[in-house]
Amino acid sequence: MAMRVHPALVDTFGRAHTYLRIALTERCNLRCVYCMPEEGVPQRPREELLTLEEIHELARLFVRLGVRKIRLTGGEPLVRRGVEELVARLRAMPELETLAMTTNGLLLAEKLPALHRAGLDQLNISLDSFDPVKFSLIARRPGLERVLEGIELAIALGYRPRINCVVLRGINDDEVLDFVAFARTRPVEVRFIEYMPFEGNRWTTDRLVPYGELLERIGSVYRLEPLAGGPHDTAKRFRIPGFVGTIGFITSMTEHFCSTCNRLRLTADGHLKVCLFGPQEVSLRDALRAGASEEDLVALIDAAVKRKKAHHAGMEVLPHIPNRPMILIGG
Ligand code: SAM
Ligand code: SF4
């Protein structure tokens, strides 16, 4: 059945944006090397961030316009106080088909039961190493055991979590087959993510392990059978005979999927970003606080969506254009 999407969510290339990713905070209980600069990011005063009430109001507007999937991210979404109530309130919108979250997993053991009761549908959990020393090297903080505990709890509660692994050459790429093996007996999708450039993360192509290489390395050990994807899938997905879980690859750098992009992003300080890699932003927070009507807000969203480019600038150019560090966008 064709879905009704407001024209404000449709860009000049005909892409309908029905998926909104909302960053709940700029804070995090880890300091991942690929996500934020070593010195951290300056903390904005709290009044510059959207309140939970404002997030709810904007989410309701986007859902009225045709958004059908919302993902909560950050920073680390579980450090935001009141996340459980927000999940319950968002989940109460009947038009919303999927309410998802991306988390580093540290606080899952504590918070997941309540989030599950509140109706959280889908969970992505980030994990880059099974070695506690390497985990701490990448995340600049310890926490492996807690993440693993969180993953097992998610499975026990009936989730089929995606495990996000950013592959970094010379750091964790020797663990790729261990990650594949993790999906042998667990109902998870292990997703290998190509390392992407963001402000302050000292990205170099030397650290990037391209999808093609990963496919070869894993394919020389396992039979990878491609799975049919949905129209907006970012992952190239595979099953392995005899495995309970599946494997996916997010190939943002070597094979971008911009032509089927349906994602918009709302930063914790209330800026709408139409592309993960694009510096263009518009402040919905300022408009909201200045008393903008729904019509005014829709006009702002429309103008931003219409400015969206056909695809990102490519990995030769991206490291040289200004953008936020990943922690201030939310992935
Ligand atoms: N704190 C949560 C977490 O880590 O899952 C949510 C926010 S985090 C910014 C969202 C996702 O972006 C994580 O899976 C993280 O691994 C990924 N990510 C961060 N920086 C990245 C980079 N430079 N390249 C590729 N993925 C990145
Ligand atoms: Fe925090 Fe997630 Fe960024 Fe790591 S990737 S520093 S856990 S926001």
Short mmCIF file of C-alpha atoms and ligand atoms in Angstrom, two decimals:
data_model
loop_
_atom_site.label_atom_id
_atom_site.label_comp_id
_atom_site.label_asym_id
_atom_site.label_seq_id
_atom_site.Cartn_x
_atom_site.Cartn_y
_atom_site.Cartn_z
CA MET A 1 0.00 0.00 0.00
CA ALA A 2 1.38 3.41 -0.94
CA MET A 3 2.13 5.47 2.12
CA ARG A 4 1.11 9.10 2.36
CA VAL A 5 4.10 11.33 2.80
CA HIS A 6 3.85 15.10 3.01
CA PRO A 7 5.67 16.83 0.10
CA ALA A 8 7.89 18.63 2.63
CA LEU A 9 9.62 15.29 3.28
CA VAL A 10 10.28 14.60 -0.40
CA ASP A 11 13.49 16.01 -1.90
CA THR A 12 14.21 17.16 -5.45
CA PHE A 13 15.39 13.65 -6.37
CA GLY A 14 12.10 12.08 -5.30
CA ARG A 15 13.42 10.53 -2.08
CA ALA A 16 10.76 10.40 0.64
CA HIS A 17 12.25 10.84 4.11
CA THR A 18 10.29 8.57 6.42
CA TYR A 19 13.06 7.80 8.92
CA LEU A 20 14.14 10.27 11.61
CA ARG A 21 17.17 9.79 13.84
CA ILE A 22 17.05 11.84 17.02
CA ALA A 23 20.14 12.50 19.16
CA LEU A 24 19.10 12.74 22.81
CA THR A 25 22.34 14.06 24.22
CA GLU A 26 25.87 15.18 23.37
CA ARG A 27 27.26 13.39 26.41
CA CYS A 28 28.70 9.90 26.48
CA ASN A 29 30.11 7.45 28.99
CA LEU A 30 32.72 6.32 26.43
CA ARG A 31 35.21 8.31 24.30
CA CYS A 32 35.57 6.24 21.11
CA VAL A 33 38.57 7.25 19.03
CA TYR A 34 36.63 7.27 15.75
CA CYS A 35 33.77 9.32 17.16
CA MET A 36 35.24 12.15 19.19
CA PRO A 37 38.53 14.01 19.60
CA GLU A 38 40.70 13.01 22.54
CA GLU A 39 40.14 16.33 24.31
CA GLY A 40 36.38 15.74 24.17
CA VAL A 41 33.83 18.19 22.80
CA PRO A 42 32.80 21.41 24.54
CA GLN A 43 29.56 20.82 26.43
CA ARG A 44 26.77 23.10 25.38
CA PRO A 45 24.74 24.59 28.22
CA ARG A 46 21.70 22.47 28.93
CA GLU A 47 19.27 25.16 27.83
CA GLU A 48 20.63 24.92 24.29
CA LEU A 49 19.55 21.28 24.05
CA LEU A 50 16.02 20.25 23.22
CA THR A 51 13.91 19.35 26.23
CA LEU A 52 12.15 15.98 26.17
CA GLU A 53 8.94 17.92 25.65
CA GLU A 54 10.36 19.66 22.57
CA ILE A 55 11.70 16.36 21.21
CA HIS A 56 8.26 14.85 21.61
CA GLU A 57 6.62 17.80 19.91
CA LEU A 58 8.97 17.71 16.92
CA ALA A 59 8.71 13.92 16.66
CA ARG A 60 4.92 14.22 16.57
CA LEU A 61 5.18 16.78 13.78
CA PHE A 62 7.49 14.55 11.73
CA VAL A 63 5.21 11.56 12.24
CA ARG A 64 2.23 13.64 11.10
CA LEU A 65 4.23 14.46 7.97
CA GLY A 66 4.90 10.80 7.25
CA VAL A 67 7.90 9.61 9.29
CA ARG A 68 7.39 5.92 10.17
CA LYS A 69 10.63 5.03 11.88
CA ILE A 70 12.45 6.86 14.67
CA ARG A 71 15.84 5.93 16.07
CA LEU A 72 17.12 7.42 19.32
CA THR A 73 20.85 7.96 19.41
CA GLY A 74 23.41 10.42 20.79
CA GLY A 75 26.04 10.76 22.31
CA GLU A 76 24.90 7.89 24.45
CA PRO A 77 21.07 7.96 24.56
CA LEU A 78 20.91 5.99 27.80
CA VAL A 79 22.65 8.73 29.78
CA ARG A 80 19.73 11.09 29.07
CA ARG A 81 17.46 11.23 32.10
CA GLY A 82 13.86 10.40 31.25
CA VAL A 83 14.65 8.28 28.19
CA GLU A 84 12.20 5.59 29.38
CA GLU A 85 9.30 8.09 29.49
CA LEU A 86 10.24 9.47 26.10
CA VAL A 87 10.21 5.97 24.60
CA ALA A 88 6.76 5.34 26.05
CA ARG A 89 5.45 8.64 24.69
CA LEU A 90 6.89 8.13 21.23
CA ARG A 91 5.66 4.54 21.13
CA ALA A 92 2.14 5.80 21.85
CA MET A 93 1.96 7.26 18.31
CA PRO A 94 0.09 4.58 16.37
CA GLU A 95 1.43 5.71 12.97
CA LEU A 96 5.01 5.08 14.07
CA GLU A 97 5.98 1.63 12.83
CA THR A 98 9.40 1.25 14.41
CA LEU A 99 11.02 2.84 17.43
CA ALA A 100 14.71 1.93 17.58
CA MET A 101 17.78 2.89 19.57
CA THR A 102 21.53 2.81 18.99
CA THR A 103 23.50 2.46 22.22
CA ASN A 104 26.97 1.55 23.40
CA GLY A 105 25.29 -0.94 25.72
CA LEU A 106 26.96 0.10 28.97
CA LEU A 107 23.68 0.92 30.72
CA LEU A 108 21.48 -1.72 29.11
CA ALA A 109 21.50 -4.14 32.02
CA GLU A 110 20.06 -1.35 34.15
CA LYS A 111 17.69 0.30 31.69
CA LEU A 112 16.58 -2.24 29.10
CA PRO A 113 13.79 -3.90 31.10
CA ALA A 114 12.01 -0.53 31.45
CA LEU A 115 12.67 0.42 27.82
CA HIS A 116 11.31 -2.93 26.72
CA ARG A 117 8.16 -2.38 28.79
CA ALA A 118 7.88 1.12 27.30
CA GLY A 119 7.78 -0.46 23.83
CA LEU A 120 11.24 -0.06 22.32
CA ASP A 121 11.14 -2.20 19.15
CA GLN A 122 14.68 -2.45 17.89
CA LEU A 123 18.18 -2.20 19.29
CA ASN A 124 21.61 -1.57 17.76
CA ILE A 125 24.47 -2.15 20.18
CA SER A 126 27.98 -0.97 19.38
CA LEU A 127 30.90 -3.28 20.08
CA ASP A 128 34.32 -3.07 18.47
CA SER A 129 36.39 -5.67 20.30
CA PHE A 130 36.09 -8.82 22.41
CA ASP A 131 39.43 -8.08 24.03
CA PRO A 132 39.03 -5.93 27.16
CA VAL A 133 42.35 -4.16 26.62
CA LYS A 134 41.57 -3.33 23.02
CA PHE A 135 38.02 -2.33 23.93
CA SER A 136 39.45 0.22 26.37
CA LEU A 137 41.95 1.41 23.78
CA ILE A 138 39.20 2.11 21.24
CA ALA A 139 36.59 3.42 23.67
CA ARG A 140 39.21 5.14 25.89
CA ARG A 141 37.21 3.69 28.81
CA PRO A 142 36.62 0.15 30.10
CA GLY A 143 33.27 -1.59 29.80
CA LEU A 144 33.44 -4.76 27.66
CA GLU A 145 31.80 -7.01 30.26
CA ARG A 146 28.84 -4.66 30.67
CA VAL A 147 28.28 -4.45 26.92
CA LEU A 148 28.34 -8.24 26.59
CA GLU A 149 25.89 -8.50 29.49
CA GLY A 150 23.64 -5.97 27.76
CA ILE A 151 23.68 -7.95 24.52
CA GLU A 152 22.72 -11.19 26.30
CA LEU A 153 19.91 -9.40 28.13
CA ALA A 154 18.60 -7.94 24.86
CA ILE A 155 18.52 -11.44 23.38
CA ALA A 156 16.81 -12.82 26.49
CA LEU A 157 14.11 -10.17 26.17
CA GLY A 158 13.42 -11.23 22.59
CA TYR A 159 15.34 -8.61 20.64
CA ARG A 160 17.40 -9.52 17.61
CA PRO A 161 20.03 -6.84 18.20
CA ARG A 162 22.36 -5.53 15.55
CA ILE A 163 25.94 -5.44 16.72
CA ASN A 164 27.70 -2.41 15.19
CA CYS A 165 31.42 -2.90 14.71
CA VAL A 166 33.55 -0.14 13.18
CA VAL A 167 36.49 -1.92 11.57
CA LEU A 168 39.84 -0.16 12.00
CA ARG A 169 42.90 -1.52 10.22
CA GLY A 170 45.67 -2.52 12.60
CA ILE A 171 43.41 -2.12 15.62
CA ASN A 172 40.49 -4.55 15.52
CA ASP A 173 40.49 -5.97 12.00
CA ASP A 174 42.17 -9.13 13.29
CA GLU A 175 38.91 -9.85 15.16
CA VAL A 176 36.61 -9.83 12.14
CA LEU A 177 36.22 -13.62 12.13
CA ASP A 178 35.51 -13.60 15.89
CA PHE A 179 32.69 -11.16 15.22
CA VAL A 180 31.33 -13.42 12.48
CA ALA A 181 31.50 -16.38 14.89
CA PHE A 182 29.51 -14.36 17.45
CA ALA A 183 26.50 -14.72 15.13
CA ARG A 184 26.81 -18.51 14.91
CA THR A 185 24.59 -19.31 17.89
CA ARG A 186 23.05 -15.91 18.66
CA PRO A 187 20.08 -14.21 17.03
CA VAL A 188 22.05 -11.08 16.18
CA GLU A 189 23.11 -9.27 13.05
CA VAL A 190 26.78 -8.39 13.19
CA ARG A 191 27.26 -5.25 11.14
CA PHE A 192 30.70 -4.23 9.97
CA ILE A 193 30.80 -0.48 9.46
CA GLU A 194 33.35 1.24 7.25
CA TYR A 195 35.29 3.86 9.17
CA MET A 196 34.00 7.31 8.18
CA PRO A 197 35.67 10.72 8.44
CA PHE A 198 34.28 13.27 10.92
CA GLU A 199 35.73 16.37 12.46
CA GLY A 200 38.47 15.57 14.95
CA ASN A 201 38.67 11.80 14.35
CA ARG A 202 41.97 11.83 12.38
CA TRP A 203 40.48 9.68 9.64
CA THR A 204 42.86 8.20 7.09
CA THR A 205 42.28 5.74 4.28
CA ASP A 206 45.01 3.56 5.80
CA ARG A 207 42.70 2.79 8.73
CA LEU A 208 39.68 2.07 6.52
CA VAL A 209 39.07 -1.59 5.73
CA PRO A 210 36.95 -1.57 2.57
CA TYR A 211 33.86 -3.75 2.22
CA GLY A 212 35.39 -5.66 -0.70
CA GLU A 213 38.33 -6.74 1.42
CA LEU A 214 36.11 -7.80 4.33
CA LEU A 215 33.93 -9.81 1.98
CA GLU A 216 36.97 -11.61 0.63
CA ARG A 217 38.38 -12.35 4.05
CA ILE A 218 35.11 -13.65 5.47
CA GLY A 219 34.13 -15.35 2.19
CA SER A 220 37.35 -17.39 2.19
CA VAL A 221 36.21 -19.07 5.42
CA TYR A 222 32.39 -19.05 5.25
CA ARG A 223 29.80 -19.37 2.52
CA LEU A 224 28.07 -15.97 2.46
CA GLU A 225 24.59 -16.08 0.94
CA PRO A 226 23.18 -12.64 0.06
CA LEU A 227 19.84 -11.74 1.64
CA ALA A 228 17.29 -9.67 -0.23
CA GLY A 229 17.21 -6.14 1.16
CA GLY A 230 14.48 -3.60 1.76
CA PRO A 231 14.32 -0.47 -0.43
CA HIS A 232 16.12 1.71 2.14
CA ASP A 233 18.52 -0.79 3.65
CA THR A 234 21.91 0.67 4.41
CA ALA A 235 23.41 -2.76 5.04
CA LYS A 236 24.34 -5.40 2.52
CA ARG A 237 23.17 -8.49 4.37
CA PHE A 238 24.22 -12.14 4.23
CA ARG A 239 23.35 -15.40 5.91
CA ILE A 240 25.77 -18.20 6.57
CA PRO A 241 24.39 -21.76 6.45
CA GLY A 242 24.03 -23.16 9.98
CA PHE A 243 24.19 -19.72 11.63
CA VAL A 244 21.38 -18.38 13.80
CA GLY A 245 22.49 -14.79 13.21
CA THR A 246 23.32 -12.86 10.07
CA ILE A 247 26.10 -10.58 8.85
CA GLY A 248 25.82 -7.09 7.37
CA PHE A 249 28.12 -4.46 5.94
CA ILE A 250 27.62 -0.70 6.00
CA THR A 251 29.61 0.48 3.02
CA SER A 252 29.17 4.26 3.34
CA MET A 253 32.64 4.99 1.98
CA THR A 254 33.33 2.50 -0.81
CA GLU A 255 29.75 1.96 -2.08
CA HIS A 256 27.50 4.71 -0.81
CA PHE A 257 23.74 4.18 -0.71
CA CYS A 258 22.71 7.83 -1.05
CA SER A 259 20.26 7.20 -3.90
CA THR A 260 17.87 5.33 -1.57
CA CYS A 261 18.48 7.48 1.52
CA ASN A 262 15.31 8.12 3.53
CA ARG A 263 16.96 9.54 6.67
CA LEU A 264 16.78 12.88 8.41
CA ARG A 265 18.63 13.74 11.60
CA LEU A 266 17.69 15.91 14.55
CA THR A 267 20.70 16.83 16.68
CA ALA A 268 20.50 17.15 20.46
CA ASP A 269 20.57 20.94 20.08
CA GLY A 270 17.61 20.81 17.76
CA HIS A 271 19.22 21.21 14.35
CA LEU A 272 17.83 19.35 11.38
CA LYS A 273 20.52 17.70 9.26
CA VAL A 274 19.48 16.27 5.91
CA CYS A 275 22.76 14.40 5.35
CA LEU A 276 25.14 12.73 7.79
CA PHE A 277 28.07 14.14 5.81
CA GLY A 278 26.63 17.53 4.94
CA PRO A 279 27.35 20.66 6.99
CA GLN A 280 23.99 22.28 6.12
CA GLU A 281 21.69 22.55 9.13
CA VAL A 282 18.61 24.44 10.18
CA SER A 283 17.62 25.11 13.81
CA LEU A 284 14.14 23.82 14.51
CA ARG A 285 14.79 24.60 18.17
CA ASP A 286 15.11 28.34 17.53
CA ALA A 287 11.98 28.36 15.39
CA LEU A 288 10.04 26.40 17.99
CA ARG A 289 11.17 28.69 20.81
CA ALA A 290 10.34 31.78 18.75
CA GLY A 291 6.77 30.54 18.62
CA ALA A 292 6.76 29.22 15.03
CA SER A 293 3.46 27.80 13.87
CA GLU A 294 3.26 24.27 12.50
CA GLU A 295 3.10 25.81 9.04
CA ASP A 296 6.34 27.75 9.65
CA LEU A 297 8.09 24.61 10.87
CA VAL A 298 6.92 22.62 7.87
CA ALA A 299 8.22 25.38 5.57
CA LEU A 300 11.65 25.20 7.27
CA ILE A 301 11.74 21.40 6.97
CA ASP A 302 10.63 21.61 3.35
CA ALA A 303 13.37 24.10 2.44
CA ALA A 304 16.05 22.00 4.18
CA VAL A 305 14.93 18.76 2.52
CA LYS A 306 14.86 20.43 -0.87
CA ARG A 307 18.50 21.48 -0.41
CA LYS A 308 19.60 17.86 0.04
CA LYS A 309 22.22 16.81 -2.50
CA ALA A 310 22.07 13.68 -4.64
CA HIS A 311 24.96 12.06 -2.76
CA HIS A 312 27.74 12.85 -0.33
CA ALA A 313 30.97 14.39 -1.54
CA GLY A 314 33.05 11.18 -1.50
CA MET A 315 35.87 10.08 0.76
CA GLU A 316 38.54 12.19 -0.98
CA VAL A 317 36.63 15.38 -0.22
CA LEU A 318 34.75 14.61 3.03
CA PRO A 319 37.75 14.89 5.38
CA HIS A 320 38.26 18.46 4.16
CA ILE A 321 34.78 19.87 4.54
CA PRO A 322 33.52 21.14 7.89
CA ASN A 323 31.06 18.94 9.75
CA ARG A 324 30.32 18.08 13.35
CA PRO A 325 32.23 15.34 15.16
CA MET A 326 30.13 12.17 15.04
CA ILE A 327 29.27 12.37 18.75
CA LEU A 328 27.35 15.60 18.02
CA ILE A 329 25.41 14.02 15.14
CA GLY A 330 24.47 10.55 16.28
CA GLY A 331 25.35 8.25 13.40
N1 SAM B 1 26.63 6.01 21.70
C1 SAM B 1 25.83 5.20 20.87
C2 SAM B 1 26.65 4.08 20.27
O1 SAM B 1 27.87 4.16 20.29
O2 SAM B 1 26.06 3.13 19.77
C3 SAM B 1 25.08 5.95 19.78
C4 SAM B 1 25.80 7.05 19.06
S1 SAM B 1 27.15 6.53 18.03
C5 SAM B 1 27.71 8.08 17.38
C6 SAM B 1 26.29 5.72 16.69
C7 SAM B 1 27.10 4.76 15.86
O3 SAM B 1 28.01 5.49 15.07
C8 SAM B 1 27.90 3.75 16.65
O4 SAM B 1 27.59 2.45 16.20
C9 SAM B 1 29.32 4.09 16.30
O5 SAM B 1 30.13 2.95 16.27
C10 SAM B 1 29.17 4.71 14.94
N2 SAM B 1 30.29 5.59 14.58
C11 SAM B 1 30.78 6.62 15.30
N3 SAM B 1 31.82 7.22 14.66
C12 SAM B 1 31.98 6.54 13.50
C13 SAM B 1 32.90 6.66 12.41
N4 SAM B 1 33.84 7.59 12.38
N5 SAM B 1 32.77 5.80 11.39
C14 SAM B 1 31.82 4.84 11.40
N6 SAM B 1 30.93 4.68 12.39
C15 SAM B 1 31.02 5.52 13.43
FE1 SF4 B 2 30.03 7.50 22.70
FE2 SF4 B 2 28.82 6.08 20.79
FE3 SF4 B 2 30.58 7.99 20.16
FE4 SF4 B 2 31.47 5.81 21.31
S1 SF4 B 2 30.46 5.92 19.31
S2 SF4 B 2 32.04 7.91 21.89
S3 SF4 B 2 29.83 5.26 22.62
S4 SF4 B 2 28.66 8.29 21.12
#
